[in-house]
Short mmCIF file of C-alpha atoms and ligand atoms in Angstrom, two decimals:
data_model
loop_
_atom_site.label_atom_id
_atom_site.label_comp_id
_atom_site.label_asym_id
_atom_site.label_seq_id
_atom_site.Cartn_x
_atom_site.Cartn_y
_atom_site.Cartn_z
CA MET Q 1 -0.31 -0.09 -0.03
CA ASN Q 2 2.43 2.10 1.26
CA THR Q 3 4.37 1.89 -2.44
CA LEU Q 4 1.83 2.20 -4.04
CA LEU Q 5 1.36 5.35 -2.50
CA SER Q 6 4.59 7.24 -2.84
CA ALA Q 7 4.79 5.55 -6.37
CA THR Q 8 1.72 7.22 -6.83
CA GLN Q 9 3.31 10.85 -5.41
CA GLY Q 10 6.47 9.92 -7.20
CA PHE Q 11 3.77 10.07 -10.59
CA VAL Q 12 2.17 13.21 -9.71
CA GLY Q 13 5.43 15.11 -8.64
CA ARG Q 14 6.61 14.06 -11.69
CA GLN Q 15 3.71 15.32 -13.45
CA THR Q 16 3.61 19.08 -11.34
CA ARG Q 17 6.98 19.08 -12.25
CA VAL Q 18 6.25 18.21 -16.34
CA SER Q 19 3.41 20.96 -16.69
CA LEU Q 20 5.18 23.31 -14.37
CA GLY Q 21 8.18 22.99 -17.29
CA MET Q 22 6.02 23.60 -19.86
CA TYR Q 23 3.95 26.31 -18.18
CA VAL Q 24 7.33 28.82 -17.26
CA PHE Q 25 8.50 27.49 -20.71
CA LEU Q 26 5.67 29.17 -22.56
CA VAL Q 27 5.51 31.82 -21.09
CA LEU Q 28 9.13 32.33 -21.79
CA LEU Q 29 8.37 31.88 -25.36
CA LEU Q 30 5.69 34.38 -25.28
CA CYS Q 31 8.31 36.82 -23.64
CA ASN Q 32 10.50 36.36 -26.24
CA LEU Q 33 8.70 36.33 -29.19
CA LEU Q 34 6.94 39.93 -28.37
CA TRP Q 35 10.87 40.89 -27.50
CA LYS Q 36 11.84 40.10 -31.45
CA TRP Q 37 8.53 41.30 -32.66
CA TRP Q 38 9.42 44.67 -30.42
CA ILE Q 39 13.41 45.37 -31.98
CA ARG Q 40 12.10 44.07 -36.00
CA ARG Q 41 10.35 46.97 -35.52
CA ARG Q 42 12.59 49.38 -33.72
CA ASP Q 43 15.42 48.44 -35.61
CA ASN Q 44 12.84 48.36 -39.20
CA PRO Q 45 10.31 51.07 -38.37
CA LYS Q 46 9.05 51.05 -42.09
CA GLY Q 47 9.21 48.10 -42.92
CA PHE Q 48 12.19 47.24 -45.63
CA PRO Q 49 12.52 44.48 -46.99
CA PHE Q 50 15.28 41.56 -46.10
CA PRO Q 51 17.38 40.48 -49.53
CA PRO Q 52 15.88 37.55 -51.08
CA GLY Q 53 16.58 34.55 -49.79
CA PRO Q 54 14.28 30.31 -49.75
CA LYS Q 55 11.06 30.86 -49.09
CA ARG Q 56 10.03 30.68 -45.00
CA LEU Q 57 8.44 27.62 -43.45
CA PRO Q 58 5.57 28.33 -40.66
CA VAL Q 59 7.38 28.88 -37.24
CA VAL Q 60 10.89 27.29 -38.25
CA GLY Q 61 11.40 30.01 -41.01
CA ASN Q 62 14.70 29.08 -42.54
CA MET Q 63 15.24 26.17 -39.65
CA PHE Q 64 15.97 23.67 -42.50
CA ASP Q 65 18.15 25.94 -44.97
CA PHE Q 66 21.32 26.02 -42.88
CA ALA Q 67 23.46 23.52 -44.42
CA ARG Q 68 24.07 20.84 -42.65
CA GLU Q 69 27.44 19.36 -44.01
CA ASN Q 70 29.46 21.11 -47.43
CA GLU Q 71 28.32 24.29 -46.71
CA SER Q 72 30.32 26.03 -49.53
CA ALA Q 73 29.10 23.73 -51.88
CA ALA Q 74 25.29 24.19 -50.22
CA TYR Q 75 25.62 28.12 -50.20
CA LEU Q 76 26.76 28.68 -53.63
CA GLY Q 77 23.95 27.38 -55.18
CA MET Q 78 22.00 29.64 -52.96
CA ALA Q 79 24.19 32.48 -54.78
CA GLN Q 80 23.52 31.23 -57.95
CA LYS Q 81 19.18 31.27 -57.84
CA TYR Q 82 19.34 34.29 -55.08
CA GLY Q 83 21.87 36.43 -56.23
CA ASP Q 84 25.33 37.79 -53.96
CA LEU Q 85 23.90 38.54 -50.45
CA VAL Q 86 20.45 35.60 -49.20
CA PHE Q 87 18.84 36.00 -46.12
CA LEU Q 88 18.02 32.99 -44.15
CA SER Q 89 15.58 33.68 -40.88
CA ALA Q 90 15.16 30.94 -38.11
CA LEU Q 91 13.04 31.16 -35.02
CA GLY Q 92 14.41 34.76 -34.76
CA VAL Q 93 17.79 34.47 -35.63
CA ASN Q 94 18.48 36.56 -39.02
CA VAL Q 95 21.29 34.97 -40.57
CA LEU Q 96 23.32 36.89 -44.43
CA ILE Q 97 25.31 35.18 -46.53
CA VAL Q 98 27.73 37.40 -48.68
CA ASN Q 99 29.10 35.57 -51.81
CA ASP Q 100 31.75 37.30 -53.19
CA PHE Q 101 34.39 39.48 -52.00
CA GLN Q 102 34.01 42.69 -53.31
CA THR Q 103 30.12 42.85 -51.77
CA ALA Q 104 32.03 41.70 -48.57
CA ASN Q 105 34.73 44.37 -48.97
CA GLU Q 106 32.08 47.43 -49.63
CA LEU Q 107 29.74 46.37 -46.41
CA PHE Q 108 32.96 45.11 -43.53
CA GLU Q 109 35.11 46.80 -44.70
CA LYS Q 110 34.47 49.89 -45.79
CA ARG Q 111 30.90 49.93 -43.44
CA SER Q 112 32.92 48.96 -40.23
CA ALA Q 113 31.38 51.54 -38.07
CA ASN Q 114 27.89 49.09 -38.77
CA TYR Q 115 28.60 45.29 -39.31
CA SER Q 116 31.77 44.76 -36.90
CA ASP Q 117 29.36 42.92 -33.91
CA ARG Q 118 29.07 40.01 -32.53
CA HIS Q 119 25.74 38.16 -32.39
CA GLU Q 120 26.03 36.99 -28.61
CA SER Q 121 24.73 33.20 -28.10
CA PRO Q 122 23.67 32.90 -24.02
CA MET Q 123 24.52 28.95 -24.45
CA ILE Q 124 28.06 30.09 -25.59
CA ASN Q 125 28.70 33.98 -23.50
CA ASP Q 126 26.65 33.01 -20.48
CA LEU Q 127 26.31 29.61 -20.03
CA MET Q 128 29.29 27.80 -21.27
CA GLY Q 129 31.52 30.94 -19.70
CA TRP Q 130 33.16 31.98 -22.70
CA HIS Q 131 32.31 36.08 -22.42
CA TRP Q 132 35.54 37.52 -21.41
CA SER Q 133 36.72 36.19 -25.10
CA PHE Q 134 36.54 39.22 -27.88
CA GLY Q 135 36.34 37.02 -30.25
CA HIS Q 136 32.65 36.56 -28.41
CA MET Q 137 32.82 39.88 -27.44
CA ARG Q 138 29.93 42.52 -28.72
CA TYR Q 139 30.97 45.65 -31.04
CA GLY Q 140 32.01 48.65 -28.35
CA GLU Q 141 34.48 49.81 -25.65
CA ARG Q 142 35.29 46.13 -23.66
CA TRP Q 143 36.71 44.46 -27.16
CA LYS Q 144 38.29 47.50 -28.37
CA ASN Q 145 40.82 47.48 -25.46
CA HIS Q 146 40.80 43.75 -25.14
CA ARG Q 147 41.38 44.21 -29.00
CA LYS Q 148 44.12 46.55 -28.73
CA MET Q 149 45.72 44.68 -26.20
CA PHE Q 150 46.19 41.36 -28.66
CA HIS Q 151 47.07 43.53 -31.63
CA ARG Q 152 50.60 45.72 -29.68
CA GLN Q 153 51.90 42.20 -29.67
CA PHE Q 154 51.43 40.32 -32.70
CA GLN Q 155 50.42 43.19 -35.31
CA GLN Q 156 52.75 42.66 -38.40
CA SER Q 157 55.85 44.73 -37.19
CA VAL Q 158 56.19 42.60 -33.99
CA ALA Q 159 54.91 39.11 -35.25
CA PRO Q 160 58.63 38.36 -36.44
CA ILE Q 161 59.92 38.46 -32.51
CA HIS Q 162 57.50 34.60 -32.32
CA ARG Q 163 59.98 33.20 -34.93
CA PRO Q 164 62.47 31.85 -32.13
CA VAL Q 165 58.92 29.45 -30.81
CA GLN Q 166 57.85 28.93 -34.90
CA LEU Q 167 61.16 27.58 -35.99
CA ARG Q 168 62.33 25.06 -32.93
CA SER Q 169 58.31 24.02 -33.58
CA ALA Q 170 58.55 23.44 -37.18
CA HIS Q 171 61.70 21.19 -36.58
CA GLU Q 172 59.52 19.44 -33.44
CA LEU Q 173 57.49 18.75 -36.00
CA LEU Q 174 59.95 17.08 -38.57
CA ARG Q 175 61.42 15.19 -35.47
CA LEU Q 176 57.72 13.75 -34.71
CA ILE Q 177 56.87 12.81 -38.26
CA GLN Q 178 59.97 10.78 -38.26
CA GLU Q 179 59.51 9.00 -35.47
CA GLU Q 180 55.75 8.63 -36.44
CA PRO Q 181 54.80 8.76 -38.97
CA GLN Q 182 51.36 6.88 -38.96
CA ASP Q 183 50.29 9.69 -36.12
CA LEU Q 184 50.30 12.89 -38.44
CA ILE Q 185 46.74 14.64 -37.70
CA ASN Q 186 48.44 15.01 -33.53
CA HIS Q 187 51.24 15.89 -34.42
CA LEU Q 188 49.64 19.27 -36.01
CA ARG Q 189 47.87 19.69 -32.91
CA HIS Q 190 50.62 19.61 -31.19
CA ASN Q 191 53.17 21.57 -33.59
CA ALA Q 192 49.98 24.81 -33.69
CA ALA Q 193 49.50 23.94 -29.71
CA SER Q 194 52.97 24.16 -28.80
CA VAL Q 195 54.05 27.41 -31.13
CA ILE Q 196 50.65 29.05 -29.63
CA MET Q 197 51.44 28.12 -25.93
CA GLY Q 198 55.04 29.01 -25.82
CA VAL Q 199 54.28 32.44 -27.85
CA VAL Q 200 51.25 33.13 -25.30
CA TYR Q 201 53.24 31.60 -22.58
CA GLY Q 202 56.89 30.47 -22.63
CA ILE Q 203 55.10 26.80 -21.79
CA ASP Q 204 56.41 23.68 -23.37
CA VAL Q 205 53.14 21.71 -24.27
CA SER Q 206 53.80 17.61 -24.51
CA PRO Q 207 53.41 15.62 -27.29
CA LYS Q 208 50.60 13.15 -25.72
CA ASP Q 209 48.65 14.09 -23.69
CA ASP Q 210 49.52 17.18 -22.61
CA ARG Q 211 46.75 18.67 -19.29
CA TYR Q 212 46.32 22.62 -21.07
CA ILE Q 213 45.22 20.93 -24.46
CA SER Q 214 43.71 18.38 -23.54
CA VAL Q 215 40.70 20.92 -21.33
CA ALA Q 216 41.23 23.42 -24.21
CA GLU Q 217 40.43 20.17 -27.10
CA ILE Q 218 37.08 20.22 -24.32
CA ALA Q 219 35.77 23.63 -24.30
CA LEU Q 220 36.54 23.79 -27.84
CA ASP Q 221 34.72 20.45 -28.21
CA GLY Q 222 31.83 23.14 -26.92
CA MET Q 223 31.44 26.44 -28.61
CA ALA Q 224 30.99 24.22 -31.93
CA ARG Q 225 28.46 22.58 -30.51
CA ALA Q 226 26.72 24.55 -29.36
CA ALA Q 227 27.60 27.57 -33.06
CA ASN Q 228 25.59 25.04 -34.65
CA PRO Q 229 22.35 27.35 -35.75
CA GLY Q 230 19.63 25.54 -33.19
CA ALA Q 231 21.78 22.86 -31.65
CA PHE Q 232 20.22 25.04 -28.20
CA MET Q 233 16.35 26.24 -27.81
CA VAL Q 234 18.64 28.82 -25.38
CA ASP Q 235 19.95 30.67 -28.33
CA ILE Q 236 16.29 31.03 -29.62
CA ILE Q 237 14.26 32.23 -26.36
CA PRO Q 238 17.48 33.43 -24.41
CA SER Q 239 15.08 33.43 -21.37
CA LEU Q 240 15.36 29.75 -20.84
CA LYS Q 241 18.73 30.49 -19.36
CA TYR Q 242 17.39 31.14 -15.57
CA VAL Q 243 16.27 27.90 -16.25
CA PRO Q 244 17.23 25.01 -13.23
CA SER Q 245 18.93 22.21 -13.93
CA TRP Q 246 16.41 20.02 -12.63
CA MET Q 247 14.24 21.24 -14.07
CA PRO Q 248 12.69 18.71 -17.52
CA GLY Q 249 14.55 19.62 -20.62
CA ALA Q 250 17.55 21.74 -18.80
CA GLY Q 251 19.95 19.13 -20.07
CA PHE Q 252 22.13 21.77 -21.88
CA GLN Q 253 22.55 23.20 -18.43
CA SER Q 254 24.51 20.49 -16.96
CA LYS Q 255 26.47 20.01 -20.33
CA ALA Q 256 26.91 23.91 -20.24
CA ARG Q 257 28.53 23.53 -16.48
CA PHE Q 258 30.76 20.91 -17.92
CA TRP Q 259 31.80 22.87 -21.00
CA ARG Q 260 31.96 25.94 -18.44
CA ASN Q 261 34.85 24.07 -16.35
CA ALA Q 262 37.11 23.38 -19.27
CA VAL Q 263 36.88 27.22 -19.86
CA MET Q 264 37.43 28.54 -17.33
CA GLU Q 265 40.11 25.74 -16.31
CA MET Q 266 42.04 26.70 -19.76
CA ARG Q 267 41.40 30.58 -19.04
CA ASP Q 268 43.01 30.63 -16.67
CA ALA Q 269 45.54 27.03 -16.12
CA PRO Q 270 48.36 28.65 -18.10
CA PHE Q 271 48.76 32.68 -17.07
CA LYS Q 272 48.62 31.21 -12.95
CA LYS Q 273 51.50 29.26 -13.99
CA VAL Q 274 52.75 31.85 -15.42
CA LEU Q 275 52.75 34.66 -12.47
CA LYS Q 276 53.85 32.26 -9.79
CA SER Q 277 56.82 31.55 -12.12
CA LEU Q 278 57.70 34.80 -13.14
CA SER Q 279 57.43 36.14 -9.30
CA SER Q 280 60.38 32.56 -8.71
CA GLY Q 281 61.90 34.58 -11.42
CA THR Q 282 62.14 31.11 -14.19
CA ALA Q 283 59.82 32.80 -17.25
CA LYS Q 284 60.16 32.75 -19.89
CA GLN Q 285 60.06 35.33 -21.94
CA CYS Q 286 56.33 35.28 -24.29
CA PHE Q 287 53.32 37.45 -24.27
CA VAL Q 288 52.57 37.28 -21.11
CA THR Q 289 55.07 38.23 -19.40
CA ASN Q 290 55.93 41.64 -22.10
CA LEU Q 291 52.09 42.79 -20.29
CA VAL Q 292 52.89 42.25 -17.38
CA THR Q 293 55.59 43.11 -16.72
CA ASP Q 294 54.82 46.17 -18.21
CA LEU Q 295 51.43 46.82 -15.98
CA GLU Q 296 53.78 47.59 -12.85
CA HIS Q 297 54.06 51.61 -14.30
CA LYS Q 298 49.72 51.77 -14.66
CA GLU Q 299 47.47 52.83 -12.25
CA ASN Q 300 44.31 50.36 -13.28
CA LYS Q 301 46.22 46.93 -12.39
CA ASP Q 302 43.23 44.61 -11.73
CA GLU Q 303 41.62 45.76 -15.01
CA GLU Q 304 44.51 45.05 -17.31
CA MET Q 305 45.52 42.00 -15.20
CA GLU Q 306 42.03 40.79 -16.48
CA GLN Q 307 42.73 42.15 -20.10
CA ILE Q 308 45.99 40.28 -20.06
CA ARG Q 309 44.32 37.41 -19.27
CA ASN Q 310 41.41 36.98 -21.59
CA CYS Q 311 43.62 37.83 -24.20
CA ALA Q 312 46.34 34.83 -23.69
CA GLY Q 313 43.43 32.62 -22.71
CA LEU Q 314 41.54 33.58 -26.35
CA ALA Q 315 45.17 32.68 -28.44
CA TYR Q 316 45.25 28.56 -28.38
CA ALA Q 317 40.70 28.97 -28.92
CA ALA Q 318 41.18 31.23 -31.62
CA GLY Q 319 44.01 30.01 -33.31
CA ALA Q 320 44.28 26.33 -33.58
CA GLU Q 321 41.85 24.53 -35.41
CA SER Q 322 42.44 26.48 -37.96
CA SER Q 323 46.23 26.50 -37.69
CA VAL Q 324 45.55 22.30 -38.04
CA SER Q 325 43.66 23.41 -41.07
CA SER Q 326 45.91 24.82 -43.23
CA LEU Q 327 48.56 22.48 -42.76
CA SER Q 328 46.47 19.37 -42.69
CA SER Q 329 44.74 20.81 -46.10
CA PHE Q 330 48.86 21.19 -47.57
CA PHE Q 331 49.60 17.31 -47.15
CA LEU Q 332 46.30 16.62 -48.76
CA ALA Q 333 47.24 19.06 -51.47
CA MET Q 334 50.61 18.44 -51.77
CA LEU Q 335 49.68 14.38 -52.31
CA LEU Q 336 46.70 15.27 -55.15
CA TYR Q 337 48.82 17.70 -56.39
CA PRO Q 338 53.02 15.69 -56.59
CA ASP Q 339 53.58 17.70 -59.11
CA VAL Q 340 54.12 21.48 -57.44
CA LEU Q 341 55.87 19.30 -54.77
CA ARG Q 342 58.36 18.63 -57.10
CA LYS Q 343 58.52 22.30 -57.97
CA ALA Q 344 59.00 23.13 -54.42
CA ARG Q 345 61.57 21.45 -53.52
CA GLU Q 346 63.37 22.10 -56.84
CA GLU Q 347 63.71 25.16 -55.38
CA LEU Q 348 64.86 24.35 -52.02
CA ASP Q 349 68.00 22.81 -53.47
CA ARG Q 350 68.73 25.51 -55.86
CA VAL Q 351 68.41 28.61 -52.94
CA ILE Q 352 69.81 27.08 -50.37
CA GLY Q 353 70.92 22.99 -51.03
CA ARG Q 354 71.19 20.17 -49.00
CA GLY Q 355 73.36 21.47 -46.41
CA ARG Q 356 70.94 22.83 -44.01
CA LEU Q 357 67.14 23.63 -43.21
CA PRO Q 358 64.71 26.23 -44.34
CA ASP Q 359 65.31 29.10 -41.44
CA PHE Q 360 62.86 32.55 -41.95
CA THR Q 361 65.56 34.38 -44.21
CA ASP Q 362 65.04 32.50 -46.83
CA ARG Q 363 61.64 33.62 -46.97
CA ASP Q 364 62.71 36.60 -50.31
CA THR Q 365 65.08 33.82 -52.24
CA LEU Q 366 61.62 30.83 -52.05
CA PRO Q 367 59.12 32.72 -53.82
CA TYR Q 368 57.00 29.11 -54.46
CA ILE Q 369 57.66 28.12 -51.13
CA THR Q 370 55.33 31.65 -50.08
CA ALA Q 371 52.76 31.10 -53.07
CA ILE Q 372 52.72 27.38 -51.90
CA ALA Q 373 51.73 28.91 -48.29
CA LYS Q 374 49.64 31.15 -49.68
CA GLU Q 375 47.22 28.74 -51.72
CA THR Q 376 47.26 26.83 -48.61
CA LEU Q 377 45.31 29.67 -47.19
CA ARG Q 378 43.35 29.95 -50.63
CA THR Q 379 42.09 26.52 -51.02
CA ILE Q 380 38.53 27.64 -48.91
CA LEU Q 381 38.31 30.39 -51.29
CA HIS Q 382 36.32 29.55 -54.26
CA ASP Q 383 34.81 32.70 -55.74
CA PRO Q 384 36.45 31.93 -59.62
CA GLY Q 385 36.09 36.05 -60.19
CA ASN Q 386 39.12 36.80 -57.59
CA PHE Q 387 40.10 33.11 -57.66
CA PRO Q 388 39.74 30.96 -61.28
CA ASP Q 389 39.46 27.39 -61.73
CA PRO Q 390 39.13 27.65 -57.81
CA MET Q 391 39.53 23.47 -56.80
CA ARG Q 392 42.83 24.03 -58.61
CA PHE Q 393 45.90 24.27 -55.87
CA ASN Q 394 48.24 26.31 -58.17
CA PRO Q 395 50.64 28.33 -56.32
CA GLU Q 396 51.39 30.60 -59.82
CA ARG Q 397 47.80 32.23 -59.14
CA PHE Q 398 50.45 33.98 -56.40
CA MET Q 399 54.11 34.17 -58.39
CA ASN Q 400 55.05 37.19 -59.58
CA LYS Q 401 52.74 39.45 -56.74
CA PRO Q 402 54.45 40.89 -54.78
CA ASP Q 403 54.80 39.88 -50.85
CA GLY Q 404 54.94 42.85 -48.85
CA GLN Q 405 50.97 44.29 -48.72
CA GLN Q 406 49.56 40.79 -47.98
CA PHE Q 407 46.51 40.32 -45.99
CA SER Q 408 45.97 44.00 -46.55
CA PRO Q 409 41.90 45.04 -47.05
CA ASN Q 410 41.94 44.86 -50.72
CA ASP Q 411 43.63 41.64 -51.10
CA PRO Q 412 41.20 38.60 -51.67
CA LEU Q 413 43.84 36.59 -50.42
CA SER Q 414 43.19 38.17 -46.49
CA THR Q 415 39.45 36.36 -46.59
CA ALA Q 416 40.75 33.74 -45.23
CA PHE Q 417 41.08 35.64 -42.25
CA GLY Q 418 38.38 37.54 -42.43
CA TYR Q 419 37.36 41.15 -42.67
CA GLY Q 420 37.10 44.70 -41.58
CA ARG Q 421 37.70 45.56 -37.87
CA ARG Q 422 37.14 41.88 -36.45
CA ILE Q 423 39.66 40.31 -38.80
CA CYS Q 424 41.82 37.95 -37.08
CA PRO Q 425 44.96 39.42 -35.85
CA GLY Q 426 46.23 36.71 -34.79
CA ARG Q 427 47.36 36.16 -39.27
CA PHE Q 428 50.57 37.26 -39.68
CA VAL Q 429 51.66 34.95 -36.52
CA ALA Q 430 49.47 32.15 -38.70
CA GLU Q 431 50.85 32.84 -41.70
CA GLY Q 432 54.09 33.31 -40.81
CA GLN Q 433 53.91 29.39 -39.07
CA LEU Q 434 52.82 28.08 -41.83
CA TRP Q 435 55.37 29.58 -44.29
CA ILE Q 436 58.21 28.00 -42.03
CA THR Q 437 56.55 24.34 -41.64
CA VAL Q 438 55.35 23.98 -45.11
CA ALA Q 439 59.22 25.07 -46.47
CA SER Q 440 60.42 22.35 -43.82
CA ILE Q 441 58.75 19.49 -44.81
CA LEU Q 442 59.16 19.92 -48.01
CA ALA Q 443 62.55 20.79 -47.48
CA ALA Q 444 62.45 17.15 -45.39
CA PHE Q 445 59.94 15.02 -46.37
CA ASP Q 446 58.81 12.96 -49.28
CA ILE Q 447 54.55 12.97 -49.50
CA ASN Q 448 53.13 10.19 -51.08
CA PRO Q 449 49.85 8.46 -51.43
CA GLY Q 450 49.19 5.27 -48.93
CA ARG Q 451 48.30 1.82 -50.02
CA ASP Q 452 45.47 -0.87 -49.89
CA ARG Q 453 46.07 -3.49 -48.20
CA ASN Q 454 47.71 -5.42 -51.43
CA GLY Q 455 50.16 -2.91 -51.23
CA ASN Q 456 47.92 -0.56 -54.64
CA THR Q 457 47.90 3.36 -54.21
CA VAL Q 458 45.10 4.85 -53.13
CA LYS Q 459 44.42 7.75 -54.74
CA PRO Q 460 43.00 10.39 -52.03
CA GLU Q 461 39.64 12.64 -52.36
CA ALA Q 462 39.58 16.46 -51.72
CA LYS Q 463 36.51 15.80 -49.13
CA PHE Q 464 36.12 18.01 -45.87
CA SER Q 465 34.16 18.01 -43.09
CA SER Q 466 31.95 20.78 -42.09
CA GLY Q 467 31.31 23.34 -39.37
CA MET Q 468 32.54 25.94 -38.06
CA ILE Q 469 36.24 25.51 -39.32
CA CYS Q 470 36.62 22.73 -42.20
CA HIS Q 471 39.38 19.87 -42.38
CA PRO Q 472 40.45 17.43 -44.93
CA LEU Q 473 38.44 14.00 -44.41
CA PRO Q 474 40.92 11.35 -43.24
CA PHE Q 475 43.50 10.69 -46.12
CA GLY Q 476 45.66 7.68 -46.40
CA TYR Q 477 49.63 8.88 -47.11
CA SER Q 478 52.67 7.98 -46.70
CA ILE Q 479 55.52 9.98 -45.05
CA THR Q 480 59.23 9.40 -45.03
CA PRO Q 481 62.96 11.46 -45.11
CA ARG Q 482 64.00 12.55 -48.76
CA ASP Q 483 66.40 10.58 -48.44
CA GLU Q 484 69.70 9.57 -45.42
CA ILE Q 485 70.81 13.88 -45.77
CA ALA Q 486 67.26 14.65 -44.93
CA LYS Q 487 67.43 11.81 -42.00
CA LYS Q 488 70.37 13.81 -40.77
CA LEU Q 489 69.37 17.37 -41.34
CA ILE Q 490 66.10 16.41 -39.39
CA GLU Q 491 68.43 14.60 -35.69
CA GLN Q 492 70.79 17.75 -35.80
CA THR Q 493 67.75 19.96 -35.58
CA LEU Q 494 67.43 18.65 -31.45
CA LEU Q 495 71.13 19.82 -30.87
CA ILE Q 496 70.60 23.03 -32.87
CA ASP Q 497 67.89 23.47 -30.82
CA ALA Q 498 68.71 23.03 -27.63
C1 HEM O 501 45.47 29.51 -40.49
C2 HEM O 501 45.55 30.27 -39.17
C3 HEM O 501 44.36 31.67 -38.71
C4 HEM O 501 43.44 31.19 -39.96
C5 HEM O 501 42.60 30.76 -41.32
C6 HEM O 501 41.96 32.64 -39.17
C7 HEM O 501 41.37 32.78 -39.43
C8 HEM O 501 40.30 33.94 -39.19
C9 HEM O 501 38.76 34.19 -39.26
C10 HEM O 501 37.93 34.31 -40.06
C11 HEM O 501 38.70 35.13 -37.95
C12 HEM O 501 36.85 35.61 -38.30
C13 HEM O 501 37.12 36.95 -38.10
C14 HEM O 501 35.47 37.67 -39.02
O1 HEM O 501 35.39 37.82 -37.67
O2 HEM O 501 36.21 38.48 -39.50
C15 HEM O 501 40.16 35.51 -36.93
C16 HEM O 501 39.20 35.24 -35.87
C17 HEM O 501 40.46 35.60 -34.89
N1 HEM O 501 41.35 35.01 -34.98
FE1 HEM O 501 42.06 33.62 -36.32
N2 HEM O 501 42.77 32.72 -38.01
C18 HEM O 501 44.13 31.35 -37.91
C19 HEM O 501 45.35 31.27 -36.48
C20 HEM O 501 44.49 32.25 -35.75
C21 HEM O 501 45.88 32.75 -34.29
C22 HEM O 501 47.41 31.78 -34.77
C23 HEM O 501 45.50 33.57 -34.22
C24 HEM O 501 46.12 33.59 -32.44
C25 HEM O 501 47.87 34.24 -31.85
C26 HEM O 501 44.34 34.21 -33.84
C27 HEM O 501 43.71 34.59 -32.87
C28 HEM O 501 42.35 35.20 -33.25
C29 HEM O 501 41.56 35.77 -32.51
C30 HEM O 501 41.76 36.67 -30.96
C31 HEM O 501 39.95 36.11 -33.32
C32 HEM O 501 39.04 37.10 -33.54
C33 HEM O 501 38.87 38.41 -33.16
C34 HEM O 501 38.11 38.82 -33.20
O3 HEM O 501 36.94 39.09 -32.47
O4 HEM O 501 38.23 40.62 -33.11
N3 HEM O 501 43.52 33.03 -35.35
N4 HEM O 501 40.93 33.73 -37.37
#
């Protein structure tokens, strides 16, 4: 009897909680719709039409028109149908797809005062705790102050001070590939991490199971999942963020808490470590030590200290994935275009010979290597107006073009790094890293297609994942040192960099 009673009470209790949850949800949904209606009236009082786009369904709008895979082909298809500006709207989230360089330049560069804001995601910014990251901040004073600080340490004139770390990391990558060629993608991850953690915190990361890196990967995984439009209802109805985690349907709260812990550890742990080694006099010179040492003469120390921590904490999150994606695209391109590899090899042997590996001082004399690094960045840009035959990996398109004014707003290649006031502030460091890694790899290794079980060559395919940052899908390969000379040069890097 007692058991039946308590089971009934449990059932009634659950029912009450479910209907309470439903009731709260409906009230919040109504408030949200009213709020969005008011915003629309305020921002567009004359009711001007939006640019063209696929027809919207009742309630869900264009929810099913957002590309979940092969985004570039899907949006190119829409551009061919609707024009260079395509408008999508789903559940109050409006998205404008800009399909060509000139229009993007017109909006984000020439009218950057209007188009430099960021959409604030309640899931990412508030619940998962990315509010400190200036990559996620709304346009305004707080963003400007952070960005200025970051820019000071990574701008074109300062970027060369990071080259010793980049060169050492490129050499370490050669050694790792020589030891375990089958683990290429992990080595590329380690390479991106060791450059950024070295430049920003002066910290060496280990090639396997590094705590800083695994925590950051969890944080980034959460962000990538939450960035998918419609992935979490709280982004459509922001007031849901106040719903407690015990409410039915509020599972997003516990997911957010899990990711938030990683986000905070990613931001705080390496920063604390540098401060500790600064006070014990063992810190290596880096982004954080440069800025913290400078603080001594300033008044608003606490605020600046927080800003330094925030800027440093963002570098890995903002830069690592893109760097890995670029380098794995480079490897894929070398498999698909062996002629490019041969030509690069010919340039390297002719200009620097076989007695040493390349370094940054060789840049001006290796135009074909520079063109390969640029073409690697270009592969994500498919606008045939600026890049004829865009699906072909063709470094020649950058030969005999000046190398000095790179990534200026009127350089279509700068699009790989975004636009206007939000353009990637790490681009000079990123490009330098790509250049030295590409040059070192080409000087040291043969890169060939993989073989199947019967020993037959498997021709790789140029297929990419979808999402915020696209990576080549896994491909077979064989990477071996070119010859005994290359092997020796790779081994010697251990002594040179010690
Ligand atoms: C090949 C490598 C890289 C690529 C392709 C890349 C690309 C981009 C793109 C497309 C954006 C968005 C720009 C926009 O909103 O218009 C961005 C933002 C950003 N990137 Fe990079 N990036 C790379 C490497 C790096 C590195 C190494 C760092 C740090 C050292 C970095 C730091 C940032 C930051 C902090 C932002 C946010 C800027 C803001 O919102 O004001 N990136 N990047």
